[in-house]
PDB file of C-alpha atoms in Angstrom:
ATOM      1  CA  UNK A 109    -114.078   1.757  -4.732  1.00  0.00           C
ATOM      2  CA  UNK A 110    -113.310  -0.030  -1.486  1.00  0.00           C
ATOM      3  CA  UNK A 111    -110.417  -1.810  -3.176  1.00  0.00           C
ATOM      4  CA  UNK A 112    -108.844   1.471  -4.274  1.00  0.00           C
ATOM      5  CA  UNK A 113    -109.263   2.890  -0.790  1.00  0.00           C
ATOM      6  CA  UNK A 114    -107.547  -0.159   0.697  1.00  0.00           C
ATOM      7  CA  UNK A 115    -104.748   0.174  -1.854  1.00  0.00           C
ATOM      8  CA  UNK A 116    -104.270   3.808  -0.825  1.00  0.00           C
ATOM      9  CA  UNK A 117    -104.172   2.875   2.844  1.00  0.00           C
ATOM     10  CA  UNK A 118    -101.634   0.147   2.102  1.00  0.00           C
ATOM     11  CA  UNK A 119     -99.389   2.629   0.303  1.00  0.00           C
ATOM     12  CA  UNK A 120     -99.716   5.135   3.132  1.00  0.00           C
ATOM     13  CA  UNK A 121     -98.878   2.446   5.684  1.00  0.00           C
ATOM     14  CA  UNK A 122     -95.572   1.810   3.901  1.00  0.00           C
ATOM     15  CA  UNK A 123     -94.732   5.414   2.971  1.00  0.00           C
ATOM     16  CA  UNK A 124     -92.790   6.288   6.125  1.00  0.00           C
ATOM     17  CA  UNK A 125     -89.595   6.644   4.072  1.00  0.00           C
ATOM     18  CA  UNK A 126     -91.288   9.269   1.915  1.00  0.00           C
ATOM     19  CA  UNK A 127     -92.442  11.077   5.048  1.00  0.00           C
ATOM     20  CA  UNK A 128     -88.964  11.105   6.608  1.00  0.00           C
ATOM     21  CA  UNK A 129     -87.422  12.450   3.412  1.00  0.00           C
ATOM     22  CA  UNK A 130     -90.129  15.107   3.123  1.00  0.00           C
ATOM     23  CA  UNK A 131     -89.585  16.059   6.771  1.00  0.00           C
ATOM     24  CA  UNK A 132     -85.836  16.397   6.201  1.00  0.00           C
ATOM     25  CA  UNK A 133     -86.398  18.675   3.212  1.00  0.00           C
ATOM     26  CA  UNK A 134     -89.034  20.709   5.087  1.00  0.00           C
ATOM     27  CA  UNK A 135     -86.693  21.306   8.031  1.00  0.00           C
ATOM     28  CA  UNK A 136     -83.936  22.333   5.642  1.00  0.00           C
ATOM     29  CA  UNK A 137     -86.251  24.772   3.850  1.00  0.00           C
ATOM     30  CA  UNK A 138     -87.286  26.385   7.151  1.00  0.00           C
ATOM     31  CA  UNK A 139     -83.719  26.873   8.344  1.00  0.00           C
ATOM     32  CA  UNK A 140     -82.378  28.010   4.979  1.00  0.00           C
ATOM     33  CA  UNK A 141     -85.184  30.495   4.330  1.00  0.00           C
ATOM     34  CA  UNK A 142     -85.491  31.938   7.829  1.00  0.00           C
ATOM     35  CA  UNK A 143     -81.712  31.926   8.211  1.00  0.00           C
ATOM     36  CA  UNK A 144     -81.283  33.899   4.993  1.00  0.00           C
ATOM     37  CA  UNK A 145     -83.909  36.425   6.155  1.00  0.00           C
ATOM     38  CA  UNK A 146     -81.828  37.073   9.274  1.00  0.00           C
ATOM     39  CA  UNK A 147     -79.564  39.184   7.049  1.00  0.00           C
ATOM     40  CA  UNK A 148     -82.481  41.567   6.320  1.00  0.00           C
ATOM     41  CA  UNK A 149     -82.892  44.447   8.823  1.00  0.00           C
ATOM     42  CA  UNK A 150     -86.649  43.927   9.283  1.00  0.00           C
ATOM     43  CA  UNK A 151     -86.131  40.319  10.420  1.00  0.00           C
ATOM     44  CA  UNK A 152     -83.314  41.353  12.746  1.00  0.00           C
ATOM     45  CA  UNK A 153     -85.625  43.984  14.274  1.00  0.00           C
ATOM     46  CA  UNK A 154     -88.419  41.439  14.759  1.00  0.00           C
ATOM     47  CA  UNK A 155     -86.317  39.127  16.962  1.00  0.00           C
ATOM     48  CA  UNK A 156     -85.168  41.983  19.200  1.00  0.00           C
ATOM     49  CA  UNK A 157     -87.714  41.314  22.003  1.00  0.00           C
ATOM     50  CA  UNK A 158     -86.667  37.660  22.213  1.00  0.00           C
ATOM     51  CA  UNK A 159     -82.943  38.379  22.296  1.00  0.00           C
ATOM     52  CA  UNK A 160     -83.170  41.394  24.603  1.00  0.00           C
ATOM     53  CA  UNK A 161     -85.120  39.432  27.246  1.00  0.00           C
ATOM     54  CA  UNK A 162     -83.032  36.278  27.078  1.00  0.00           C
ATOM     55  CA  UNK A 163     -80.675  35.885  30.086  1.00  0.00           C
ATOM     56  CA  UNK A 164     -78.032  34.469  27.741  1.00  0.00           C
ATOM     57  CA  UNK A 165     -78.531  36.210  24.400  1.00  0.00           C
ATOM     58  CA  UNK A 166     -79.083  39.706  25.795  1.00  0.00           C
ATOM     59  CA  UNK A 167     -75.327  39.996  26.319  1.00  0.00           C
ATOM     60  CA  UNK A 168     -74.932  40.250  22.541  1.00  0.00           C
ATOM     61  CA  UNK A 169     -76.781  43.583  22.579  1.00  0.00           C
ATOM     62  CA  UNK A 170     -75.227  46.794  23.879  1.00  0.00           C
ATOM     63  CA  UNK A 171     -78.513  48.254  25.165  1.00  0.00           C
ATOM     64  CA  UNK A 172     -80.969  45.355  25.580  1.00  0.00           C
ATOM     65  CA  UNK A 173     -83.244  47.125  28.076  1.00  0.00           C
ATOM     66  CA  UNK A 174     -83.983  50.015  25.691  1.00  0.00           C
ATOM     67  CA  UNK A 175     -85.274  47.977  22.755  1.00  0.00           C
ATOM     68  CA  UNK A 176     -88.992  48.855  23.129  1.00  0.00           C
ATOM     69  CA  UNK A 177     -88.480  52.510  22.258  1.00  0.00           C
ATOM     70  CA  UNK A 178     -86.924  51.557  18.922  1.00  0.00           C
ATOM     71  CA  UNK A 179     -89.187  48.779  17.636  1.00  0.00           C
ATOM     72  CA  UNK A 180     -90.610  49.219  14.135  1.00  0.00           C
ATOM     73  CA  UNK A 181     -93.327  47.405  12.247  1.00  0.00           C
ATOM     74  CA  UNK A 182     -92.373  45.090   9.402  1.00  0.00           C
ATOM     75  CA  UNK A 183     -91.969  47.127   6.242  1.00  0.00           C
ATOM     76  CA  UNK A 184     -91.523  50.394   8.155  1.00  0.00           C
ATOM     77  CA  UNK A 185     -88.328  52.421   7.756  1.00  0.00           C
ATOM     78  CA  UNK A 186     -87.344  54.769  10.568  1.00  0.00           C
ATOM     79  CA  UNK A 187     -83.771  56.030  10.024  1.00  0.00           C
ATOM     80  CA  UNK A 188     -83.309  56.962  13.685  1.00  0.00           C
ATOM     81  CA  UNK A 189     -84.447  53.565  14.951  1.00  0.00           C
ATOM     82  CA  UNK A 190     -82.420  51.834  12.231  1.00  0.00           C
ATOM     83  CA  UNK A 191     -79.331  53.682  13.407  1.00  0.00           C
ATOM     84  CA  UNK A 192     -80.012  52.754  17.035  1.00  0.00           C
ATOM     85  CA  UNK A 193     -80.415  49.090  16.110  1.00  0.00           C
ATOM     86  CA  UNK A 194     -77.116  49.173  14.237  1.00  0.00           C
ATOM     87  CA  UNK A 195     -75.363  50.709  17.266  1.00  0.00           C
ATOM     88  CA  UNK A 196     -77.043  48.103  19.479  1.00  0.00           C
ATOM     89  CA  UNK A 197     -75.384  45.302  17.449  1.00  0.00           C
ATOM     90  CA  UNK A 198     -78.844  44.061  16.466  1.00  0.00           C
ATOM     91  CA  UNK A 199     -77.784  43.401  12.894  1.00  0.00           C
ATOM     92  CA  UNK A 200     -74.385  41.938  13.734  1.00  0.00           C
ATOM     93  CA  UNK A 201     -76.014  39.370  16.040  1.00  0.00           C
ATOM     94  CA  UNK A 202     -78.737  38.600  13.493  1.00  0.00           C
ATOM     95  CA  UNK A 203     -76.147  38.016  10.776  1.00  0.00           C
ATOM     96  CA  UNK A 204     -74.318  35.553  13.014  1.00  0.00           C
ATOM     97  CA  UNK A 205     -77.543  33.770  13.899  1.00  0.00           C
ATOM     98  CA  UNK A 206     -78.518  33.615  10.247  1.00  0.00           C
ATOM     99  CA  UNK A 207     -75.188  32.016   9.375  1.00  0.00           C
ATOM    100  CA  UNK A 208     -75.760  29.309  11.988  1.00  0.00           C
ATOM    101  CA  UNK A 209     -79.304  28.630  10.776  1.00  0.00           C
ATOM    102  CA  UNK A 210     -78.244  28.403   7.133  1.00  0.00           C
ATOM    103  CA  UNK A 211     -75.495  25.964   8.145  1.00  0.00           C
ATOM    104  CA  UNK A 212     -78.026  23.792  10.006  1.00  0.00           C
ATOM    105  CA  UNK A 213     -80.299  23.823   6.968  1.00  0.00           C
ATOM    106  CA  UNK A 214     -77.480  22.783   4.652  1.00  0.00           C
ATOM    107  CA  UNK A 215     -76.328  19.999   6.969  1.00  0.00           C
ATOM    108  CA  UNK A 216     -79.867  18.681   7.261  1.00  0.00           C
ATOM    109  CA  UNK A 217     -80.288  18.725   3.490  1.00  0.00           C
ATOM    110  CA  UNK A 218     -76.915  17.022   2.946  1.00  0.00           C
ATOM    111  CA  UNK A 219     -78.353  14.188   5.051  1.00  0.00           C
ATOM    112  CA  UNK A 220     -80.061  12.998   1.863  1.00  0.00           C
ATOM    113  CA  UNK A 221     -76.658  11.782   0.646  1.00  0.00           C
ATOM    114  CA  UNK A 222     -74.448  11.753   3.769  1.00  0.00           C
ATOM    115  CA  UNK A 223     -75.629   9.948   6.881  1.00  0.00           C
ATOM    116  CA  UNK A 224     -72.890  11.405   9.086  1.00  0.00           C
ATOM    117  CA  UNK A 225     -73.474  15.061   8.219  1.00  0.00           C
ATOM    118  CA  UNK A 226     -77.209  14.494   8.155  1.00  0.00           C
ATOM    119  CA  UNK A 227     -77.078  13.207  11.713  1.00  0.00           C
ATOM    120  CA  UNK A 228     -75.208  16.333  12.802  1.00  0.00           C
ATOM    121  CA  UNK A 229     -77.691  18.609  11.041  1.00  0.00           C
ATOM    122  CA  UNK A 230     -80.700  16.828  12.520  1.00  0.00           C
ATOM    123  CA  UNK A 231     -79.188  16.993  16.002  1.00  0.00           C
ATOM    124  CA  UNK A 232     -78.617  20.744  15.711  1.00  0.00           C
ATOM    125  CA  UNK A 233     -82.133  21.170  14.305  1.00  0.00           C
ATOM    126  CA  UNK A 234     -83.459  19.357  17.375  1.00  0.00           C
ATOM    127  CA  UNK A 235     -81.509  21.529  19.820  1.00  0.00           C
ATOM    128  CA  UNK A 236     -82.617  24.817  18.243  1.00  0.00           C
ATOM    129  CA  UNK A 237     -86.290  24.605  19.360  1.00  0.00           C
ATOM    130  CA  UNK A 238     -85.156  24.170  22.963  1.00  0.00           C
ATOM    131  CA  UNK A 239     -83.707  27.682  22.707  1.00  0.00           C
ATOM    132  CA  UNK A 240     -86.648  29.251  20.896  1.00  0.00           C
ATOM    133  CA  UNK A 241     -89.284  27.643  23.138  1.00  0.00           C
ATOM    134  CA  UNK A 242     -87.503  29.073  26.170  1.00  0.00           C
ATOM    135  CA  UNK A 243     -88.612  32.486  24.879  1.00  0.00           C
ATOM    136  CA  UNK A 244     -92.128  31.661  26.087  1.00  0.00           C
ATOM    137  CA  UNK A 245     -90.726  31.920  29.599  1.00  0.00           C
ATOM    138  CA  UNK A 246     -88.301  34.810  29.182  1.00  0.00           C
ATOM    139  CA  UNK A 247     -90.135  37.102  26.735  1.00  0.00           C
ATOM    140  CA  UNK A 248     -93.093  39.144  28.041  1.00  0.00           C
ATOM    141  CA  UNK A 249     -93.967  40.045  24.433  1.00  0.00           C
ATOM    142  CA  UNK A 250     -94.894  36.395  23.799  1.00  0.00           C
ATOM    143  CA  UNK A 251     -98.165  36.908  25.736  1.00  0.00           C
ATOM    144  CA  UNK A 252    -101.089  39.255  25.152  1.00  0.00           C
ATOM    145  CA  UNK A 253    -100.449  42.394  27.229  1.00  0.00           C
ATOM    146  CA  UNK A 254    -102.928  43.669  29.803  1.00  0.00           C
ATOM    147  CA  UNK A 255    -104.380  46.619  27.888  1.00  0.00           C
ATOM    148  CA  UNK A 256    -107.978  46.367  29.126  1.00  0.00           C
ATOM    149  CA  UNK A 257    -109.236  43.164  27.528  1.00  0.00           C
ATOM    150  CA  UNK A 258    -110.036  40.241  29.804  1.00  0.00           C
ATOM    151  CA  UNK A 259    -107.857  37.862  27.761  1.00  0.00           C
ATOM    152  CA  UNK A 260    -104.240  38.609  28.537  1.00  0.00           C
ATOM    153  CA  UNK A 261    -101.235  36.821  29.947  1.00  0.00           C
ATOM    154  CA  UNK A 262    -101.083  33.022  30.142  1.00  0.00           C
ATOM    155  CA  UNK A 263    -102.415  31.106  28.195  1.00  0.00           C
ATOM    156  CA  UNK A 264    -103.174  33.821  25.632  1.00  0.00           C
ATOM    157  CA  UNK A 265    -100.269  33.811  23.203  1.00  0.00           C
ATOM    158  CA  UNK A 266     -99.535  36.934  21.207  1.00  0.00           C
ATOM    159  CA  UNK A 267     -98.510  36.786  17.560  1.00  0.00           C
ATOM    160  CA  UNK A 268     -94.893  36.373  18.630  1.00  0.00           C
ATOM    161  CA  UNK A 269     -95.845  33.637  21.094  1.00  0.00           C
ATOM    162  CA  UNK A 270     -97.842  31.722  18.514  1.00  0.00           C
ATOM    163  CA  UNK A 271     -94.881  31.882  16.162  1.00  0.00           C
ATOM    164  CA  UNK A 272     -92.580  30.415  18.819  1.00  0.00           C
ATOM    165  CA  UNK A 273     -95.029  27.676  19.857  1.00  0.00           C
ATOM    166  CA  UNK A 274     -94.928  26.213  16.353  1.00  0.00           C
ATOM    167  CA  UNK A 275     -91.372  25.087  17.044  1.00  0.00           C
ATOM    168  CA  UNK A 276     -92.746  22.087  18.938  1.00  0.00           C
ATOM    169  CA  UNK A 277     -93.506  20.665  15.468  1.00  0.00           C
ATOM    170  CA  UNK A 278     -89.941  21.403  14.389  1.00  0.00           C
ATOM    171  CA  UNK A 279     -88.658  19.613  17.469  1.00  0.00           C
ATOM    172  CA  UNK A 280     -90.743  16.509  16.816  1.00  0.00           C
ATOM    173  CA  UNK A 281     -89.788  16.422  13.137  1.00  0.00           C
ATOM    174  CA  UNK A 282     -86.101  16.885  13.891  1.00  0.00           C
ATOM    175  CA  UNK A 283     -86.274  13.993  16.366  1.00  0.00           C
ATOM    176  CA  UNK A 284     -87.675  11.668  13.678  1.00  0.00           C
ATOM    177  CA  UNK A 285     -85.024  12.744  11.173  1.00  0.00           C
ATOM    178  CA  UNK A 286     -82.258  12.382  13.767  1.00  0.00           C
ATOM    179  CA  UNK A 287     -83.459   8.867  14.669  1.00  0.00           C
ATOM    180  CA  UNK A 288     -83.572   7.900  10.997  1.00  0.00           C
ATOM    181  CA  UNK A 289     -80.054   9.274  10.425  1.00  0.00           C
ATOM    182  CA  UNK A 290     -78.733   7.411  13.466  1.00  0.00           C
ATOM    183  CA  UNK A 291     -80.347   4.174  12.252  1.00  0.00           C
ATOM    184  CA  UNK A 292     -78.794   4.529   8.808  1.00  0.00           C
ATOM    185  CA  UNK A 293     -75.414   5.463  10.260  1.00  0.00           C
ATOM    186  CA  UNK A 294     -75.415   2.404  12.542  1.00  0.00           C
ATOM    187  CA  UNK A 295     -76.398   0.145   9.647  1.00  0.00           C
ATOM    188  CA  UNK A 296     -73.433   1.404   7.616  1.00  0.00           C
ATOM    189  CA  UNK A 297     -71.138   1.025  10.607  1.00  0.00           C
ATOM    190  CA  UNK A 298     -72.160  -2.582  11.234  1.00  0.00           C
ATOM    191  CA  UNK A 299     -71.976  -3.600   7.567  1.00  0.00           C
ATOM    192  CA  UNK A 300     -68.464  -2.164   7.194  1.00  0.00           C
ATOM    193  CA  UNK A 301     -67.127  -3.853  10.352  1.00  0.00           C
ATOM    194  CA  UNK A 302     -65.463  -7.285   9.880  1.00  0.00           C
ATOM    195  CA  UNK A 303     -67.308 -10.256  11.320  1.00  0.00           C
ATOM    196  CA  UNK A 304     -65.947 -12.028  14.391  1.00  0.00           C
ATOM    197  CA  UNK A 305     -65.360 -15.260  12.475  1.00  0.00           C
ATOM    198  CA  UNK A 306     -63.368 -13.600   9.735  1.00  0.00           C
ATOM    199  CA  UNK A 307     -61.346 -11.601  12.260  1.00  0.00           C
ATOM    200  CA  UNK A 308     -60.457 -14.691  14.315  1.00  0.00           C
ATOM    201  CA  UNK A 309     -59.485 -16.613  11.154  1.00  0.00           C
ATOM    202  CA  UNK A 310     -57.270 -13.749   9.995  1.00  0.00           C
ATOM    203  CA  UNK A 311     -55.528 -13.494  13.346  1.00  0.00           C
ATOM    204  CA  UNK A 312     -54.918 -17.239  13.490  1.00  0.00           C
ATOM    205  CA  UNK A 313     -53.586 -17.276   9.954  1.00  0.00           C
ATOM    206  CA  UNK A 314     -51.270 -14.376  10.647  1.00  0.00           C
ATOM    207  CA  UNK A 315     -49.823 -16.218  13.646  1.00  0.00           C
ATOM    208  CA  UNK A 316     -48.858 -19.326  11.622  1.00  0.00           C
ATOM    209  CA  UNK A 317     -45.144 -19.437  10.713  1.00  0.00           C
ATOM    210  CA  UNK A 318     -44.040 -19.512   7.055  1.00  0.00           C
ATOM    211  CA  UNK A 319     -41.435 -22.106   5.949  1.00  0.00           C
ATOM    212  CA  UNK A 320     -38.675 -21.549   3.435  1.00  0.00           C
ATOM    213  CA  UNK A 321     -40.920 -22.459   0.515  1.00  0.00           C
ATOM    214  CA  UNK A 322     -43.459 -19.767   1.428  1.00  0.00           C
ATOM    215  CA  UNK A 323     -46.052 -22.266   2.668  1.00  0.00           C
ATOM    216  CA  UNK A 324     -47.661 -22.170   6.091  1.00  0.00           C
ATOM    217  CA  UNK A 325     -46.343 -24.595   8.633  1.00  0.00           C
ATOM    218  CA  UNK A 326     -49.554 -26.606   8.814  1.00  0.00           C
ATOM    219  CA  UNK A 327     -49.604 -27.078   5.068  1.00  0.00           C
ATOM    220  CA  UNK A 328     -46.029 -28.351   5.186  1.00  0.00           C
ATOM    221  CA  UNK A 329     -46.968 -30.907   7.811  1.00  0.00           C
ATOM    222  CA  UNK A 330     -49.835 -32.163   5.706  1.00  0.00           C
ATOM    223  CA  UNK A 331     -47.409 -32.600   2.781  1.00  0.00           C
ATOM    224  CA  UNK A 332     -45.208 -35.004   4.831  1.00  0.00           C
ATOM    225  CA  UNK A 333     -48.164 -37.271   5.488  1.00  0.00           C
TER     226      UNK A 333
END
């Protein structure tokens, strides 16, 4: 039994390549799935508090300060609120964001066969959590509101806050995938570059004059000896 356990530990100790590949696929799945959901109205409605309170993203909405009066629960259909969200450009922004996220997911997945595009996808996947984690600072809805219970505000994350906090795992995973892509890209770069010895020999050979018989000058001299 101990031998089998040691064998398992040995395999795990050398399975980092499997882990990196699994992490790449997992990141791609997250971006592709969540990105595709951005085209659904309920998902677009759910990110409204984050976008409306962001100093940068709020400019994409026409009426960011009025979002609370038009929030709906997931699965709920309110035609009046749906119309307001459409006029607020909520769905137009969400569609654009979804397109970006799907692109990041595809680039990350393509990294399985293309080191260059995989490096780009992993880099974008790493930068995305920096934006989402900033919502913990800018979005009041990320914390439990003061409605009478003693636990509210920092450090008591609301459901939205807990969802955002999970992006620290995405950030760490994207860093590992980005490092692996960079390592593979550098290895390809170095292997395809000519060595210094071969380059010097080629330059020296190119500088040697050719005689009338098509032989290099040094070969002609050796023939006279």
